[in-house]
Amino acid sequence: MANMTDYLFWRGDLTFENVPFNEIDALILCQITYLHFDGLVSPDFCDEGISLKELKAKFLSSDDFEKRKNAGAMINKQSADLFERAAESKRFGNLKASAFINKIDSEKEEQFAAITYASATFSCIVFRGTDDTIVGWKEDFNLGYLETVPAQSDALNYLKNIAKNKKLPIKIAGHSKGGNLAIYSAAMASKEIQEQIQAIYNNDGPGFSKNFFQTGGYKAIQRKIHSYFPRLSIIGMIFEHDATYTTVESDQKGLYQHDPFSWHTLPLGFVEEEDTSKESKIIATTVNNWINELEIEQRELFIETIFTVLKDSKATTNTELTQNIFTSVKNMIKSFVHLDSKTKDAVSKTIQLLLKEAGRNIRGKQ
């Protein structure tokens, strides 16, 4: 079945003036943003930017090309090829890339990256999803007990800077955590900036607390949000989300449906499914009910303990964790054994609650 790469063959020779920007264009830019453009795209919000065609030449000739194209947990090996094809197309080649920010802060437990792609008629902000760093995944889990995580604050500031320096209509897009950041930044922006925003594209991004959807800021931009989830969505169905979304057909199984390259496309949009799967709903209900039953302090203790154990594996990325799996597991077991009895008991009870909730939901859906 066709995917983003096929879409480039079908629509790559058509400019945005010929065929307006759509959800697949947004997804392509989201996937390209997983590549590392550090040192190739200016971080200056006032900079005019570099065309994707020029960026491709710099990217391919960079000394650390192999590292750049393979970095990131959500980087499919086809990502560099997708970027090259897009950069050579009439549709994407003249887009100007600018304001590339890439932050990893272990102390603040933050992973944040963003870039803006501009045509003559619009600017498209793209927030990168979770990368390969363990601190990036820790920040995702922090959404379970913190009102705001650092990446969300940075996303809002980034949007403010783009709105101030680039006087064009704005589109915002993100995949995975990037989808959450896209919605958050738009909802928290001023009324003036919200009026400048044309559309928000959320691709399988995790949700928010129930209270978030009652805010005036969210309601003001709700009609501009376009959310897309694969049939078996796990990441995107964590926490609460708006009931209005589109389900996309995927040729992968399980968690791998989170990979945008598995999403099926047509020349003018995604191949749509009726709804997410029964399994997806069971997982979402289980995790969300479990989170809601825990006190804030319990959530924090559970998450901090799990990531303390991961930290003691000595790995800083998921790649390192899996490449040295036996050493990592050995170090994690040592770490868990040395936890105080009160913490071990609390974590054990929390896991039991999750398993109990899972059993209840599985029986309820049979």
Short mmCIF file of C-alpha atoms in Angstrom, two decimals:
data_model
loop_
_atom_site.label_atom_id
_atom_site.label_comp_id
_atom_site.label_asym_id
_atom_site.label_seq_id
_atom_site.Cartn_x
_atom_site.Cartn_y
_atom_site.Cartn_z
CA MET A 1 0.00 0.00 0.00
CA ALA A 2 1.20 3.54 -0.72
CA ASN A 3 2.84 5.79 1.89
CA MET A 4 4.49 9.23 2.14
CA THR A 5 7.18 8.31 -0.38
CA ASP A 6 4.58 7.41 -2.98
CA TYR A 7 2.77 10.67 -2.25
CA LEU A 8 5.93 12.54 -3.31
CA PHE A 9 5.83 10.75 -6.66
CA TRP A 10 2.18 11.73 -7.11
CA ARG A 11 2.32 15.31 -5.85
CA GLY A 12 5.99 16.27 -5.84
CA ASP A 13 5.75 18.17 -9.12
CA LEU A 14 2.84 20.31 -7.89
CA THR A 15 3.48 23.49 -5.91
CA PHE A 16 1.38 24.55 -2.95
CA GLU A 17 -0.23 27.11 -5.24
CA ASN A 18 -1.40 24.23 -7.47
CA VAL A 19 -2.55 21.94 -4.66
CA PRO A 20 -2.97 23.43 -1.15
CA PHE A 21 -0.97 22.18 1.84
CA ASN A 22 -2.58 19.12 3.44
CA GLU A 23 -2.14 16.58 6.24
CA ILE A 24 0.34 14.41 4.31
CA ASP A 25 2.55 17.43 3.61
CA ALA A 26 2.51 18.10 7.36
CA LEU A 27 3.45 14.49 8.14
CA ILE A 28 6.35 14.56 5.66
CA LEU A 29 7.75 17.68 7.34
CA CYS A 30 7.30 16.02 10.75
CA GLN A 31 9.31 13.00 9.65
CA ILE A 32 12.05 15.11 8.06
CA THR A 33 12.40 17.02 11.33
CA TYR A 34 13.67 13.88 13.10
CA LEU A 35 16.89 14.31 11.11
CA HIS A 36 19.61 16.34 12.79
CA PHE A 37 20.10 19.75 11.20
CA ASP A 38 22.35 21.17 13.94
CA GLY A 39 24.86 23.58 12.40
CA LEU A 40 23.11 23.42 9.02
CA VAL A 41 20.00 25.52 9.76
CA SER A 42 20.30 28.80 11.62
CA PRO A 43 18.67 29.03 15.07
CA ASP A 44 17.98 32.74 14.43
CA PHE A 45 14.27 33.55 14.28
CA CYS A 46 15.03 36.56 12.06
CA ASP A 47 17.01 34.50 9.54
CA GLU A 48 15.39 34.10 6.11
CA GLY A 49 16.37 30.43 6.07
CA ILE A 50 17.88 27.94 3.68
CA SER A 51 15.92 26.15 0.96
CA LEU A 52 15.43 22.42 1.40
CA LYS A 53 17.30 21.88 -1.86
CA GLU A 54 20.33 23.76 -0.48
CA LEU A 55 19.95 22.07 2.90
CA LYS A 56 20.05 18.67 1.22
CA ALA A 57 23.44 19.47 -0.35
CA LYS A 58 24.86 20.57 3.03
CA PHE A 59 23.32 17.56 4.77
CA LEU A 60 24.79 15.02 2.34
CA SER A 61 28.26 16.61 2.41
CA SER A 62 28.44 16.98 6.20
CA ASP A 63 31.30 15.16 7.92
CA ASP A 64 28.93 13.37 10.29
CA PHE A 65 26.33 12.45 7.65
CA GLU A 66 25.86 8.87 8.91
CA LYS A 67 25.23 10.08 12.45
CA ARG A 68 22.81 12.75 11.28
CA LYS A 69 20.67 10.45 9.18
CA ASN A 70 20.48 7.65 11.76
CA ALA A 71 19.90 9.69 14.94
CA GLY A 72 16.60 9.51 16.81
CA ALA A 73 14.37 6.74 18.17
CA MET A 74 11.60 7.45 15.68
CA ILE A 75 13.97 7.70 12.72
CA ASN A 76 12.98 5.15 10.15
CA LYS A 77 15.90 4.32 7.83
CA GLN A 78 13.81 5.76 4.99
CA SER A 79 13.80 9.25 6.54
CA ALA A 80 16.98 10.50 4.84
CA ASP A 81 15.68 9.26 1.48
CA LEU A 82 12.34 10.97 2.10
CA PHE A 83 14.17 14.22 2.83
CA GLU A 84 16.24 13.94 -0.35
CA ARG A 85 13.18 13.25 -2.50
CA ALA A 86 11.26 16.12 -0.90
CA ALA A 87 14.20 18.51 -1.34
CA GLU A 88 14.39 17.70 -5.05
CA SER A 89 10.66 18.17 -5.61
CA LYS A 90 8.95 21.34 -6.80
CA ARG A 91 6.54 21.04 -3.88
CA PHE A 92 9.09 21.10 -1.07
CA GLY A 93 12.42 22.10 -2.61
CA ASN A 94 11.92 25.86 -2.28
CA LEU A 95 10.62 25.81 1.28
CA LYS A 96 12.98 27.81 3.52
CA ALA A 97 14.09 26.10 6.73
CA SER A 98 14.97 28.35 9.65
CA ALA A 99 14.92 28.77 13.43
CA PHE A 100 16.18 25.25 14.17
CA ILE A 101 16.36 24.68 17.92
CA ASN A 102 17.56 21.43 19.48
CA LYS A 103 17.81 21.20 23.27
CA ILE A 104 18.66 18.29 25.54
CA ASP A 105 18.76 19.23 29.22
CA SER A 106 19.19 16.32 31.63
CA GLU A 107 18.81 18.50 34.72
CA LYS A 108 15.50 19.97 33.54
CA GLU A 109 14.55 16.58 32.06
CA GLU A 110 13.80 18.22 28.73
CA GLN A 111 14.13 17.20 25.10
CA PHE A 112 12.92 19.84 22.68
CA ALA A 113 13.49 20.44 18.98
CA ALA A 114 11.66 22.64 16.49
CA ILE A 115 12.10 24.09 13.02
CA THR A 116 10.08 26.33 10.71
CA TYR A 117 9.52 25.70 6.99
CA ALA A 118 8.29 28.76 5.08
CA SER A 119 6.85 29.31 1.62
CA ALA A 120 5.80 32.64 0.14
CA THR A 121 2.34 32.25 1.68
CA PHE A 122 2.74 30.38 5.01
CA SER A 123 5.10 29.32 7.77
CA CYS A 124 4.87 25.76 9.11
CA ILE A 125 6.28 25.18 12.58
CA VAL A 126 7.19 21.55 13.26
CA PHE A 127 7.87 20.25 16.75
CA ARG A 128 9.96 17.08 16.85
CA GLY A 129 8.61 14.09 18.71
CA THR A 130 10.54 12.11 21.30
CA ASP A 131 14.05 11.25 20.14
CA ASP A 132 16.41 8.46 21.16
CA THR A 133 17.41 9.98 24.49
CA ILE A 134 16.18 8.48 27.74
CA VAL A 135 15.68 12.02 29.08
CA GLY A 136 13.26 12.58 26.19
CA TRP A 137 11.17 9.60 27.21
CA LYS A 138 11.35 10.70 30.85
CA GLU A 139 9.82 14.04 29.88
CA ASP A 140 6.96 12.20 28.14
CA PHE A 141 6.22 10.29 31.33
CA ASN A 142 6.39 13.52 33.34
CA LEU A 143 3.23 14.58 31.50
CA GLY A 144 1.49 12.13 33.83
CA TYR A 145 1.98 14.25 36.92
CA LEU A 146 3.27 17.70 35.93
CA GLU A 147 0.90 20.47 34.88
CA THR A 148 3.45 21.67 32.29
CA VAL A 149 6.72 20.10 31.12
CA PRO A 150 9.68 22.22 29.93
CA ALA A 151 9.21 21.29 26.26
CA GLN A 152 5.65 22.66 26.34
CA SER A 153 6.89 26.00 27.72
CA ASP A 154 9.59 26.13 25.04
CA ALA A 155 7.05 25.28 22.33
CA LEU A 156 4.90 28.24 23.37
CA ASN A 157 7.90 30.59 23.38
CA TYR A 158 8.96 29.25 19.98
CA LEU A 159 5.51 29.97 18.53
CA LYS A 160 5.59 33.49 19.97
CA ASN A 161 8.97 34.16 18.31
CA ILE A 162 7.84 32.87 14.92
CA ALA A 163 4.63 34.91 15.07
CA LYS A 164 6.66 38.00 15.94
CA ASN A 165 9.37 37.59 13.28
CA LYS A 166 7.58 35.92 10.36
CA LYS A 167 4.43 37.80 9.39
CA LEU A 168 2.78 34.93 7.54
CA PRO A 169 -0.18 32.66 8.34
CA ILE A 170 1.05 29.85 10.59
CA LYS A 171 0.55 26.11 10.45
CA ILE A 172 1.79 23.95 13.34
CA ALA A 173 2.55 20.24 13.14
CA GLY A 174 4.07 17.47 15.21
CA HIS A 175 4.32 13.71 15.46
CA SER A 176 4.25 11.87 18.81
CA LYS A 177 5.16 14.32 21.59
CA GLY A 178 5.46 16.95 18.84
CA GLY A 179 1.70 16.67 18.30
CA ASN A 180 1.10 17.41 21.97
CA LEU A 181 3.41 20.44 21.74
CA ALA A 182 1.62 21.69 18.62
CA ILE A 183 -1.77 21.70 20.36
CA TYR A 184 -0.42 23.03 23.66
CA SER A 185 1.42 25.98 22.11
CA ALA A 186 -1.61 27.00 20.04
CA ALA A 187 -4.01 26.71 22.98
CA MET A 188 -1.78 28.78 25.27
CA ALA A 189 -0.99 31.49 22.73
CA SER A 190 -2.53 34.95 22.74
CA LYS A 191 -5.72 35.65 20.83
CA GLU A 192 -3.71 37.62 18.27
CA ILE A 193 -1.40 34.68 17.56
CA GLN A 194 -4.31 32.23 17.51
CA GLU A 195 -5.88 34.30 14.73
CA GLN A 196 -2.61 33.98 12.78
CA ILE A 197 -2.76 30.16 13.06
CA GLN A 198 -4.41 28.42 10.11
CA ALA A 199 -4.19 24.77 11.14
CA ILE A 200 -2.69 22.40 13.73
CA TYR A 201 -1.70 18.85 12.73
CA ASN A 202 -1.40 16.31 15.53
CA ASN A 203 -0.02 12.94 14.42
CA ASP A 204 -0.48 10.29 17.14
CA GLY A 205 0.46 12.71 19.92
CA PRO A 206 -0.33 11.95 23.59
CA GLY A 207 -3.18 13.86 25.20
CA PHE A 208 -3.73 16.12 28.18
CA SER A 209 -5.65 16.29 31.43
CA LYS A 210 -9.44 16.64 31.25
CA ASN A 211 -9.21 20.23 32.49
CA PHE A 212 -7.12 21.26 29.48
CA PHE A 213 -10.04 20.73 27.13
CA GLN A 214 -12.22 23.10 29.15
CA THR A 215 -9.86 26.05 28.82
CA GLY A 216 -10.83 29.03 26.70
CA GLY A 217 -7.54 28.82 24.81
CA TYR A 218 -8.19 25.26 23.70
CA LYS A 219 -11.77 25.98 22.69
CA ALA A 220 -10.59 28.95 20.62
CA ILE A 221 -8.37 26.75 18.39
CA GLN A 222 -10.29 23.46 18.61
CA ARG A 223 -11.78 23.71 15.11
CA LYS A 224 -8.30 24.20 13.63
CA ILE A 225 -6.95 20.94 15.05
CA HIS A 226 -6.58 17.93 12.75
CA SER A 227 -5.65 14.80 14.72
CA TYR A 228 -4.61 11.51 13.11
CA PHE A 229 -4.09 8.18 14.86
CA PRO A 230 -3.28 4.72 13.48
CA ARG A 231 -5.77 1.93 14.10
CA LEU A 232 -3.73 0.60 17.02
CA SER A 233 -2.70 3.81 18.73
CA ILE A 234 -0.85 3.45 22.01
CA ILE A 235 1.22 6.64 22.35
CA GLY A 236 -1.55 8.89 21.04
CA MET A 237 -4.27 7.45 23.27
CA ILE A 238 -2.34 8.03 26.50
CA PHE A 239 -4.11 10.65 28.66
CA GLU A 240 -7.31 12.38 27.58
CA HIS A 241 -7.87 13.52 24.00
CA ASP A 242 -10.55 15.16 21.89
CA ALA A 243 -13.19 12.79 20.58
CA THR A 244 -12.83 14.23 17.06
CA TYR A 245 -9.99 12.56 15.15
CA THR A 246 -9.25 10.57 12.01
CA THR A 247 -8.07 6.95 12.13
CA VAL A 248 -5.43 6.06 9.53
CA GLU A 249 -4.79 2.64 8.00
CA SER A 250 -1.36 1.16 8.77
CA ASP A 251 0.49 -1.90 7.49
CA GLN A 252 2.41 -2.42 10.74
CA LYS A 253 1.44 -4.20 13.96
CA GLY A 254 1.41 -3.10 17.57
CA LEU A 255 3.54 -0.14 18.66
CA TYR A 256 5.14 -0.02 15.19
CA GLN A 257 1.97 1.60 13.84
CA HIS A 258 3.35 4.76 15.47
CA ASP A 259 5.83 4.90 12.55
CA PRO A 260 4.46 7.37 9.95
CA PHE A 261 5.99 5.35 7.11
CA SER A 262 3.43 2.64 7.87
CA TRP A 263 0.49 5.01 7.33
CA HIS A 264 -1.35 4.50 4.05
CA THR A 265 -1.89 7.46 1.76
CA LEU A 266 -3.83 8.50 -1.31
CA PRO A 267 -3.02 11.44 -3.63
CA LEU A 268 -5.20 13.79 -1.56
CA GLY A 269 -5.19 12.34 1.95
CA PHE A 270 -4.83 9.31 4.19
CA VAL A 271 -6.55 5.97 3.76
CA GLU A 272 -9.03 6.15 6.62
CA GLU A 273 -10.31 3.49 9.01
CA GLU A 274 -13.65 3.61 10.79
CA ASP A 275 -12.09 3.87 14.27
CA THR A 276 -9.17 2.76 16.41
CA SER A 277 -9.10 -0.95 17.27
CA LYS A 278 -10.57 -2.74 20.28
CA GLU A 279 -7.02 -3.41 21.50
CA SER A 280 -6.19 0.28 21.27
CA LYS A 281 -9.23 1.20 23.36
CA ILE A 282 -8.38 -1.45 25.98
CA ILE A 283 -4.83 -0.14 26.33
CA ALA A 284 -5.99 3.49 26.48
CA THR A 285 -8.70 2.77 29.05
CA THR A 286 -6.34 0.65 31.14
CA VAL A 287 -3.52 3.18 31.25
CA ASN A 288 -5.74 6.22 31.72
CA ASN A 289 -7.87 4.61 34.45
CA TRP A 290 -4.67 3.49 36.19
CA ILE A 291 -3.21 7.01 36.03
CA ASN A 292 -6.45 8.55 37.30
CA GLU A 293 -6.57 6.18 40.29
CA LEU A 294 -3.09 7.17 41.41
CA GLU A 295 -2.43 10.23 43.53
CA ILE A 296 -0.03 12.76 42.01
CA GLU A 297 2.64 11.73 44.53
CA GLN A 298 2.20 8.06 43.57
CA ARG A 299 2.60 8.83 39.88
CA GLU A 300 5.73 10.85 40.55
CA LEU A 301 7.26 8.15 42.77
CA PHE A 302 6.54 5.43 40.21
CA ILE A 303 7.99 7.40 37.28
CA GLU A 304 11.02 8.64 39.21
CA THR A 305 11.80 5.12 40.44
CA ILE A 306 11.55 3.54 36.99
CA PHE A 307 13.80 6.17 35.44
CA THR A 308 16.27 6.06 38.33
CA VAL A 309 16.65 2.36 37.57
CA LEU A 310 17.06 3.12 33.86
CA LYS A 311 19.64 5.79 34.66
CA ASP A 312 21.62 3.26 36.65
CA SER A 313 21.91 1.16 33.50
CA LYS A 314 24.53 3.78 32.48
CA ALA A 315 22.79 4.20 29.10
CA THR A 316 21.84 7.70 27.91
CA THR A 317 19.87 6.58 24.84
CA ASN A 318 17.45 3.78 24.05
CA THR A 319 19.92 2.55 21.42
CA GLU A 320 22.65 2.16 24.04
CA LEU A 321 20.17 0.44 26.35
CA THR A 322 19.27 -2.20 23.76
CA GLN A 323 22.75 -2.62 22.29
CA ASN A 324 24.14 -3.50 25.73
CA ILE A 325 21.00 -5.17 26.99
CA PHE A 326 22.65 -7.74 29.29
CA THR A 327 24.85 -5.16 31.01
CA SER A 328 21.93 -2.73 31.20
CA VAL A 329 19.59 -5.29 32.78
CA LYS A 330 22.30 -6.38 35.23
CA ASN A 331 22.82 -2.78 36.37
CA MET A 332 19.07 -2.14 36.60
CA ILE A 333 18.50 -5.25 38.75
CA LYS A 334 21.27 -4.11 41.10
CA SER A 335 19.65 -0.70 41.31
CA PHE A 336 16.17 -2.09 42.04
CA VAL A 337 17.49 -4.45 44.72
CA HIS A 338 19.04 -1.52 46.58
CA LEU A 339 15.84 0.56 46.67
CA ASP A 340 14.44 1.05 50.14
CA SER A 341 11.60 -1.33 51.06
CA LYS A 342 8.98 1.44 51.16
CA THR A 343 9.74 2.51 47.57
CA LYS A 344 9.84 -1.08 46.29
CA ASP A 345 6.51 -1.79 47.95
CA ALA A 346 4.92 1.33 46.44
CA VAL A 347 6.15 0.51 42.94
CA SER A 348 5.04 -3.11 43.29
CA LYS A 349 1.52 -2.07 44.33
CA THR A 350 1.35 0.42 41.46
CA ILE A 351 2.24 -2.29 38.94
CA GLN A 352 -0.33 -4.62 40.51
CA LEU A 353 -2.97 -1.91 40.09
CA LEU A 354 -2.06 -1.58 36.41
CA LEU A 355 -2.30 -5.36 35.87
CA LYS A 356 -5.63 -5.49 37.72
CA GLU A 357 -7.01 -2.68 35.56
CA ALA A 358 -5.76 -4.44 32.41
CA GLY A 359 -7.51 -7.67 33.38
CA ARG A 360 -10.75 -5.82 34.10
CA ASN A 361 -10.71 -4.06 30.71
CA ILE A 362 -9.82 -7.18 28.75
CA ARG A 363 -12.71 -9.08 30.33
CA GLY A 364 -15.03 -6.13 29.71
CA LYS A 365 -14.21 -6.04 25.98
CA GLN A 366 -14.62 -9.77 25.39
#
